[in-house]
PDB file of C-alpha atoms in Angstrom:
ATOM      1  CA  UNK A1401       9.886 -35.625  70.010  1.00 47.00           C
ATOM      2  CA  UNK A1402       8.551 -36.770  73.562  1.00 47.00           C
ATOM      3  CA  UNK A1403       7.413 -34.978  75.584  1.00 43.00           C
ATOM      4  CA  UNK A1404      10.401 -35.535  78.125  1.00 45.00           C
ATOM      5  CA  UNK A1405      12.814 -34.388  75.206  1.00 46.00           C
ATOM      6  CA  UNK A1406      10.944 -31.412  74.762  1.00 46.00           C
ATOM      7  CA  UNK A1407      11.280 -30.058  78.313  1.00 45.00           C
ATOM      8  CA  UNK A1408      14.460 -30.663  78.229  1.00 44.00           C
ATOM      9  CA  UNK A1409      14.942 -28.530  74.706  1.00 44.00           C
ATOM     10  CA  UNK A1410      13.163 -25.963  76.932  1.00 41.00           C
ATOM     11  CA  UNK A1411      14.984 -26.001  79.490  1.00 41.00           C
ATOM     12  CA  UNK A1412      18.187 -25.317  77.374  1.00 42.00           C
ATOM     13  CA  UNK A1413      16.581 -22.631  75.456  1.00 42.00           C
ATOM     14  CA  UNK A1414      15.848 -20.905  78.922  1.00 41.00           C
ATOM     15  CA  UNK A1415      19.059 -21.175  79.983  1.00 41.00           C
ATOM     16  CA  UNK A1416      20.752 -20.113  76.763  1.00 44.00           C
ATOM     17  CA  UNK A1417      18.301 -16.946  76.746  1.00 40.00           C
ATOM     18  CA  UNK A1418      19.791 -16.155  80.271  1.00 37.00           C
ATOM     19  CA  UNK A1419      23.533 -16.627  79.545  1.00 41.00           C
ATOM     20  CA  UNK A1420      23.130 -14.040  76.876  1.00 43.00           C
ATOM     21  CA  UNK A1421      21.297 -11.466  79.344  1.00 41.00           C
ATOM     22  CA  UNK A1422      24.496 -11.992  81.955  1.00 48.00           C
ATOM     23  CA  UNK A1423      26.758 -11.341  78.737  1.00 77.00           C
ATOM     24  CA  UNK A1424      25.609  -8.134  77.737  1.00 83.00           C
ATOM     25  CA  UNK A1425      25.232  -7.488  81.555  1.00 88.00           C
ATOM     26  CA  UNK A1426      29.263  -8.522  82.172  1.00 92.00           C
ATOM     27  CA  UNK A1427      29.738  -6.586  78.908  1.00 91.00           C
ATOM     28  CA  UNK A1428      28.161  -3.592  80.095  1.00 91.00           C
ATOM     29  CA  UNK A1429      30.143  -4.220  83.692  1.00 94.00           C
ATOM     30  CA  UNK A1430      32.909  -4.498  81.878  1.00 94.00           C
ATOM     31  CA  UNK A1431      32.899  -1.423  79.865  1.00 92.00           C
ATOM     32  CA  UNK A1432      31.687   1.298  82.840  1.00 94.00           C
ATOM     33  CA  UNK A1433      34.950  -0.432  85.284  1.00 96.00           C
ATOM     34  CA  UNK A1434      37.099   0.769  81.977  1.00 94.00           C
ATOM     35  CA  UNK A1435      36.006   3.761  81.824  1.00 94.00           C
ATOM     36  CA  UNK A1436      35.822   4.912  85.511  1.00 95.00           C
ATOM     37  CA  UNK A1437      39.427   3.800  86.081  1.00 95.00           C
ATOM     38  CA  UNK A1438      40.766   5.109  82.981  1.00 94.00           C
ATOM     39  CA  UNK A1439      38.786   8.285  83.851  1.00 94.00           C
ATOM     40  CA  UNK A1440      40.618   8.556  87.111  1.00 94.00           C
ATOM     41  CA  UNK A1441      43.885   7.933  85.564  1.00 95.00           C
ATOM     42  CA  UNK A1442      44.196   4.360  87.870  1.00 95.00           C
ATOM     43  CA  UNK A1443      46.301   1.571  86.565  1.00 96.00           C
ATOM     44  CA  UNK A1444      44.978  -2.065  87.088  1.00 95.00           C
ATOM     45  CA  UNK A1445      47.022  -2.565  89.765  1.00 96.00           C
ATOM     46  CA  UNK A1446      45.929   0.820  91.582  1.00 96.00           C
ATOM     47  CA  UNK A1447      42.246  -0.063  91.365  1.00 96.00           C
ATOM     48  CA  UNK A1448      43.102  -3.876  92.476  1.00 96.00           C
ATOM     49  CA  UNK A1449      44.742  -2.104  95.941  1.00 96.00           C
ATOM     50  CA  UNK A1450      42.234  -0.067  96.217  1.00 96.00           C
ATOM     51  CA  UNK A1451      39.000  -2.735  96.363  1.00 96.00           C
ATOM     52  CA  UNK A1452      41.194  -5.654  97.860  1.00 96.00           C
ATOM     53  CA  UNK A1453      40.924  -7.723  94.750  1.00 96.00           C
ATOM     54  CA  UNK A1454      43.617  -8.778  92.867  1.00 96.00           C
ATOM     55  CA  UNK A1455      44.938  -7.633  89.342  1.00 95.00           C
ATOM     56  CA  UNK A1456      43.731 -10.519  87.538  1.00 96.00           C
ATOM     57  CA  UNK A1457      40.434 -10.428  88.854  1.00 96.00           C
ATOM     58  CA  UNK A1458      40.525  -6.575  87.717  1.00 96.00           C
ATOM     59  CA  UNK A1459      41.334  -7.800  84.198  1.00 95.00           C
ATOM     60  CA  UNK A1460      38.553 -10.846  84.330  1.00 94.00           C
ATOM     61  CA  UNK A1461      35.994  -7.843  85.250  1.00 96.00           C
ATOM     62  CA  UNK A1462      37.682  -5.605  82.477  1.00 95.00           C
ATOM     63  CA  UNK A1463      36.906  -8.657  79.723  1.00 93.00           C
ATOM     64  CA  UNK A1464      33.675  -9.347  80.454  1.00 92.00           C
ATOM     65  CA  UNK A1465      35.064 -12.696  81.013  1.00 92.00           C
ATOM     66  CA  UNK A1466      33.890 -13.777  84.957  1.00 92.00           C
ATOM     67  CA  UNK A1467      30.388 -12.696  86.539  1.00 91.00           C
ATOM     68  CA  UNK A1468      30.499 -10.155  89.327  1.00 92.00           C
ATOM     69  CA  UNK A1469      29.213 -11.157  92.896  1.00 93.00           C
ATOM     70  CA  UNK A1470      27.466  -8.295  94.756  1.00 93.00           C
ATOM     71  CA  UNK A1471      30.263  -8.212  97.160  1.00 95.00           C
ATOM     72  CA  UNK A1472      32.653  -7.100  94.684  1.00 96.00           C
ATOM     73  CA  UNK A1473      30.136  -4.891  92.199  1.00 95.00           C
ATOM     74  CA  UNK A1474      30.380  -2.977  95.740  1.00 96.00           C
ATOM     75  CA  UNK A1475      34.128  -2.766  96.149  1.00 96.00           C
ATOM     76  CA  UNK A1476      34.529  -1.666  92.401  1.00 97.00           C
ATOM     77  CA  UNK A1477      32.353   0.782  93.175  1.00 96.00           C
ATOM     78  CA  UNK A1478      34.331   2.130  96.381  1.00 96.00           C
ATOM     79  CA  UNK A1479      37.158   1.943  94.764  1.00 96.00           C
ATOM     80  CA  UNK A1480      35.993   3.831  91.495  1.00 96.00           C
ATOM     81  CA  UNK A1481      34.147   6.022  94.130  1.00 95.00           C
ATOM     82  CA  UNK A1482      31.126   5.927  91.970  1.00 95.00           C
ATOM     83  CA  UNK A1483      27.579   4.636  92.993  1.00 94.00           C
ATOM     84  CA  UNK A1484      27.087   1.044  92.322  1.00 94.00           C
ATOM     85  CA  UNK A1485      24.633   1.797  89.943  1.00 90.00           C
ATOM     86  CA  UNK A1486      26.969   3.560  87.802  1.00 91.00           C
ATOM     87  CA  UNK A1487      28.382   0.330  86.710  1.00 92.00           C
ATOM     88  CA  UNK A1488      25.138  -0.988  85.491  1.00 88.00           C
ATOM     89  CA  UNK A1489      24.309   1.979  83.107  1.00 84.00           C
ATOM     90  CA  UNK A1490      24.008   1.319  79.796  1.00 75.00           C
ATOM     91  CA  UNK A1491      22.312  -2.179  80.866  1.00 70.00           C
ATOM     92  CA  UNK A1492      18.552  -1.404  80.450  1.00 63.00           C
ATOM     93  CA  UNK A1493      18.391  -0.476  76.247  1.00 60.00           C
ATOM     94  CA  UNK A1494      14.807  -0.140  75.955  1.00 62.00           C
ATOM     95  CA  UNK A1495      14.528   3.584  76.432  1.00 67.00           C
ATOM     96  CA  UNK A1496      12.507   6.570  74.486  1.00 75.00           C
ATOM     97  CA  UNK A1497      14.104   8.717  71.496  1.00 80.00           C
ATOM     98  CA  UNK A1498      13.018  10.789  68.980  1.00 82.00           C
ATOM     99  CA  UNK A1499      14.800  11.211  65.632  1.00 86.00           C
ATOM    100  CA  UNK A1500      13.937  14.259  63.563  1.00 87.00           C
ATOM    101  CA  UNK A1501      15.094  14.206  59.787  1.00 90.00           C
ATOM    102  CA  UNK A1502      16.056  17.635  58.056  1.00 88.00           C
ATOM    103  CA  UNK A1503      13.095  19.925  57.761  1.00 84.00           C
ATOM    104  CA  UNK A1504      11.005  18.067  59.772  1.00 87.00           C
ATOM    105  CA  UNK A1505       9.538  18.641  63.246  1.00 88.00           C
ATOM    106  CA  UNK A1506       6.171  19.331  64.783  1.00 85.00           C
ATOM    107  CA  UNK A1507       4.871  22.508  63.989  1.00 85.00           C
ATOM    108  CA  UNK A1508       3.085  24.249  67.226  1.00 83.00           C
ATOM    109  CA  UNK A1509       1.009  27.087  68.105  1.00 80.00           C
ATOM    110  CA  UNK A1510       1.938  29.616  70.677  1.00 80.00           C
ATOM    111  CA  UNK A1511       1.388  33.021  71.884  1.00 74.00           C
ATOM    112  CA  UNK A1512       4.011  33.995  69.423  1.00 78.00           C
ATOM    113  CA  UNK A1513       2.293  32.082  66.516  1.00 80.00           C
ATOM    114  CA  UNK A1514      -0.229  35.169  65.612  1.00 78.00           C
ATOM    115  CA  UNK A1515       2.514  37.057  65.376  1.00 76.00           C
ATOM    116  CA  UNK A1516       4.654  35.103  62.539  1.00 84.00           C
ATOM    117  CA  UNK A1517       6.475  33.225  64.860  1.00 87.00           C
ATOM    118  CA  UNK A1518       6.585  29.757  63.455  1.00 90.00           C
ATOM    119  CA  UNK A1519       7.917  26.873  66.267  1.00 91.00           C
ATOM    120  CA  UNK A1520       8.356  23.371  65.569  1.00 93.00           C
ATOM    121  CA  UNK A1521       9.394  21.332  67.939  1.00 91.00           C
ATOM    122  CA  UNK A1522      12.483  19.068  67.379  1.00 92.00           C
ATOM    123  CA  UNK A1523      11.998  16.494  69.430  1.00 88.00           C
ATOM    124  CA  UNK A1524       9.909  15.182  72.744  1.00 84.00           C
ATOM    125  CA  UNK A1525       9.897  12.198  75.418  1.00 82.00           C
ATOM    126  CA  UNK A1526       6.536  10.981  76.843  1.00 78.00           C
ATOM    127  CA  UNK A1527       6.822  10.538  79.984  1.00 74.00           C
ATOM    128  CA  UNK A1528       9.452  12.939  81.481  1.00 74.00           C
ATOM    129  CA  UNK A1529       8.685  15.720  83.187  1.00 75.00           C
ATOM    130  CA  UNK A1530      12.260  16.808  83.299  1.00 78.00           C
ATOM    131  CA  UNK A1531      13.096  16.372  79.629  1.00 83.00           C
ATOM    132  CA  UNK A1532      14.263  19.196  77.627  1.00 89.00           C
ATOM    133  CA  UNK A1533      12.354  21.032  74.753  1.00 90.00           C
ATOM    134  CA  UNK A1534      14.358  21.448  71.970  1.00 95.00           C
ATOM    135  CA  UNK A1535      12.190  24.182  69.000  1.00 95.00           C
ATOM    136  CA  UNK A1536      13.104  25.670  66.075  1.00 96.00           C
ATOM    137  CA  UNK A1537      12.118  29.141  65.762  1.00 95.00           C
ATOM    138  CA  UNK A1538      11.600  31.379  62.401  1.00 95.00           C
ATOM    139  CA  UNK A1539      11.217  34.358  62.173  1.00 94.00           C
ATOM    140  CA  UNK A1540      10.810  36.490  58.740  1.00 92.00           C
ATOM    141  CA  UNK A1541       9.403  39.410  56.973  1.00 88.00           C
ATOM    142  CA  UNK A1542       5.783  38.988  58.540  1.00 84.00           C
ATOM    143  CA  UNK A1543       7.072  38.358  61.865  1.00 85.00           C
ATOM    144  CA  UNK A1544       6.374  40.952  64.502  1.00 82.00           C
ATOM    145  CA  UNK A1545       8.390  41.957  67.490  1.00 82.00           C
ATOM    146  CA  UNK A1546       5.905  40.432  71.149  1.00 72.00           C
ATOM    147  CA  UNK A1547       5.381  40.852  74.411  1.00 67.00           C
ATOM    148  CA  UNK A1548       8.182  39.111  76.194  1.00 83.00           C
ATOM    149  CA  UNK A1549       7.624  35.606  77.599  1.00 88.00           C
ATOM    150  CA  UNK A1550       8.236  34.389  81.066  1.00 91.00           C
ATOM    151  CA  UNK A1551       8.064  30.794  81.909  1.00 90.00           C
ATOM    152  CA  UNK A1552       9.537  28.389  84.707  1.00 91.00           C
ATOM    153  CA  UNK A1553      12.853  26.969  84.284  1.00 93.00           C
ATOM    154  CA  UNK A1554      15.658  27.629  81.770  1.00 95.00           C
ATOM    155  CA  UNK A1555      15.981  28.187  77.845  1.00 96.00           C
ATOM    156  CA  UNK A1556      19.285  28.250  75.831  1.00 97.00           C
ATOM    157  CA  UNK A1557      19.065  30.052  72.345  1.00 97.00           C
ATOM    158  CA  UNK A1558      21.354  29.063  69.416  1.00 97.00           C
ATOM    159  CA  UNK A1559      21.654  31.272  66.675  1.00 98.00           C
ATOM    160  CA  UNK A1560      21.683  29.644  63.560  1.00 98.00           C
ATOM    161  CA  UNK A1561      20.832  33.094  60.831  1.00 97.00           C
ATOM    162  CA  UNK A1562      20.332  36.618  60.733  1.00 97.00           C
ATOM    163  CA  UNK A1563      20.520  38.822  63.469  1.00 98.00           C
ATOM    164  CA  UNK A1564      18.022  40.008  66.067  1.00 97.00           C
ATOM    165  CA  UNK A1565      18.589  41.692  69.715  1.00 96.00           C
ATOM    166  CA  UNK A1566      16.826  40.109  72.116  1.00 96.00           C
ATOM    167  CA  UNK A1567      16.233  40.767  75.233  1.00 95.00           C
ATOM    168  CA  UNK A1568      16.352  39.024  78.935  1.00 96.00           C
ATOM    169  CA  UNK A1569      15.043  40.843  81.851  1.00 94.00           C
ATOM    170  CA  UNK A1570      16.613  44.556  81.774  1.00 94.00           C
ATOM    171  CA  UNK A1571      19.507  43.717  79.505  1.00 96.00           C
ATOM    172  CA  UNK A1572      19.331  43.478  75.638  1.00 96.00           C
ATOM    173  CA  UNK A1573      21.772  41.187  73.509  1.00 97.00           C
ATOM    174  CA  UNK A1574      22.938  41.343  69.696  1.00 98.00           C
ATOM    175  CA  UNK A1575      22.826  37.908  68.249  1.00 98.00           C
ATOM    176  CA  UNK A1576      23.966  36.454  64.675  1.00 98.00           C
ATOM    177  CA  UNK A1577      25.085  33.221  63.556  1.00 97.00           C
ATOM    178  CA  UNK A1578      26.882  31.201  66.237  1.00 97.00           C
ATOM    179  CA  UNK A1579      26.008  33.328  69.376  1.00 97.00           C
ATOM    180  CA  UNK A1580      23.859  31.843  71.663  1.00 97.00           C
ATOM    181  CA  UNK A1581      22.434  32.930  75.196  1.00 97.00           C
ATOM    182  CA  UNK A1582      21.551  30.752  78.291  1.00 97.00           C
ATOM    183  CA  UNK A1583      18.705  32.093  80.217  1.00 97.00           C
ATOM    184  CA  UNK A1584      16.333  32.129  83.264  1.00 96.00           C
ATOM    185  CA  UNK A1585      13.040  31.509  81.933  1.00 94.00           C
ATOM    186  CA  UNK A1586      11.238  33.179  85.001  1.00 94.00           C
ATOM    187  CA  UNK A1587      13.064  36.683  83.505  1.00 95.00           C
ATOM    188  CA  UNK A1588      10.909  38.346  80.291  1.00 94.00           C
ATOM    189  CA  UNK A1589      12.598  37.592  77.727  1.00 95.00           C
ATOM    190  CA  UNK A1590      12.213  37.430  73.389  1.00 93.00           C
ATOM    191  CA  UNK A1591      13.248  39.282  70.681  1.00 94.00           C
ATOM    192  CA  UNK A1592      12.996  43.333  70.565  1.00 94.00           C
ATOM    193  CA  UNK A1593      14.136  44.435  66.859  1.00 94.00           C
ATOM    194  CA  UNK A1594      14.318  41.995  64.147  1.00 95.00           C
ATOM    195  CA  UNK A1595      18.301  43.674  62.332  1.00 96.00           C
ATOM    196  CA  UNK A1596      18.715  40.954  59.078  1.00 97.00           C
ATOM    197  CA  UNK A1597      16.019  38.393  58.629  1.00 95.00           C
ATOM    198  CA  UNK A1598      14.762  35.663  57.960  1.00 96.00           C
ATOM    199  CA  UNK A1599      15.920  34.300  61.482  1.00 97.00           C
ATOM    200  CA  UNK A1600      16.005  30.940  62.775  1.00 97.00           C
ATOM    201  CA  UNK A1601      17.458  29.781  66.218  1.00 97.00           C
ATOM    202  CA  UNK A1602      17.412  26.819  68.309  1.00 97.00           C
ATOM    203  CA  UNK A1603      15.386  27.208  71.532  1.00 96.00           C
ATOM    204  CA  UNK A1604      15.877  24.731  74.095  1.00 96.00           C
ATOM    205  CA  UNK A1605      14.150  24.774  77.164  1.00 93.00           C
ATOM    206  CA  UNK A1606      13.800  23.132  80.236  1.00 91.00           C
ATOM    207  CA  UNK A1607      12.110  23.095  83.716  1.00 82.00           C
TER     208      UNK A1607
END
């Protein structure tokens, strides 16, 4: 191959490699205009009165089938009353999750720990300082009632067996299976009499 034939092979692999970015990009366009309008119970036609643009060019957007200028990215998103970058969400894929099989988990140690408290931790995200803390907490027979916790933020408690009253601040609440409790961390707050054990609930906290 010469060398003028391979520039040009690289030049078409370039732009291929950029026609599929702008289709998952008009895909992902496509998709969030769907949903916002069908959200808001608009027709085609309503949202096309709305922005100015016409019905066809609604359905064109809808199809992933024409590229959006930034003139009319912002009239979609007037009309859907949305910010503009609503419509792009879903476009950047490469983001952190963490998958936890059955049984598994991190196990941690905490103040609770000494006490037979056993936490493992379901799940984190490097990086986020807002992310929630989801921890699976056991308790059985060598489990002791502890000093209540405070911390900043907010915790939600899932009950998933036995029964326990626990307590938040001055009030105290029975929980079995399928109760669960939202919370202000900053309040003391754990369990106060272990009633049918072992326990295990799902602690999720958050700042």
């Amino acid at each position: 191959m010469t060398e003028k034939a391979g520039n040009h092979a690289a030049e078409h692999a370039g732009d291929d490699a950029a026609d599929q970015v702008a289709g998952r990009l008009e895909q992902v366009i496509a998709a969030q205009v769907r949903h916002y309008r069908t959200s808001a119970g608009l027709s085609s036609a309503e949202l096309a009165a709305r922005t100015g643009l016409s019905k066809a060019m609604i359905s064109r957007v809808e199809t992933a089938t024409t590229s959006c200028s930034l003139t009319t990215l912002q009239r979609l998103a007037d009309g859907l009353e949305v910010p503009v970058t609503a419509l792009f969400r879903g476009a950047d894929t490469d983001r952190d999750a963490t998958f936890t099989k059955s049984g598994q988990g991190s196990l941690t140690v905490r103040s609770g720990t000494q006490h037979g408290h056993e936490y493992r931790v379901l799940g984190t995200l490097k990086g986020r300082s807002d992310a929630i803390e989801p921890t699976l907490v056991t308790l059985t027979d060598a489990s002791d009632v502890f000093p209540l916790f405070q911390h900043p933020g907010t915790e939600f408690i899932y009950m998933l067996s036995g029964k326990m009253v626990y307590g938040h601040g001055s009030y105290e609440y029975t929980m079995e299976a399928g109760d669960s409790l939202l919370l202000d961390g900053e309040g003391p707050h754990g369990p106060l009499e272990l009633l049918d054990l072992p326990i295990q609930f799902l602690a999720v906290s958050a700042k």
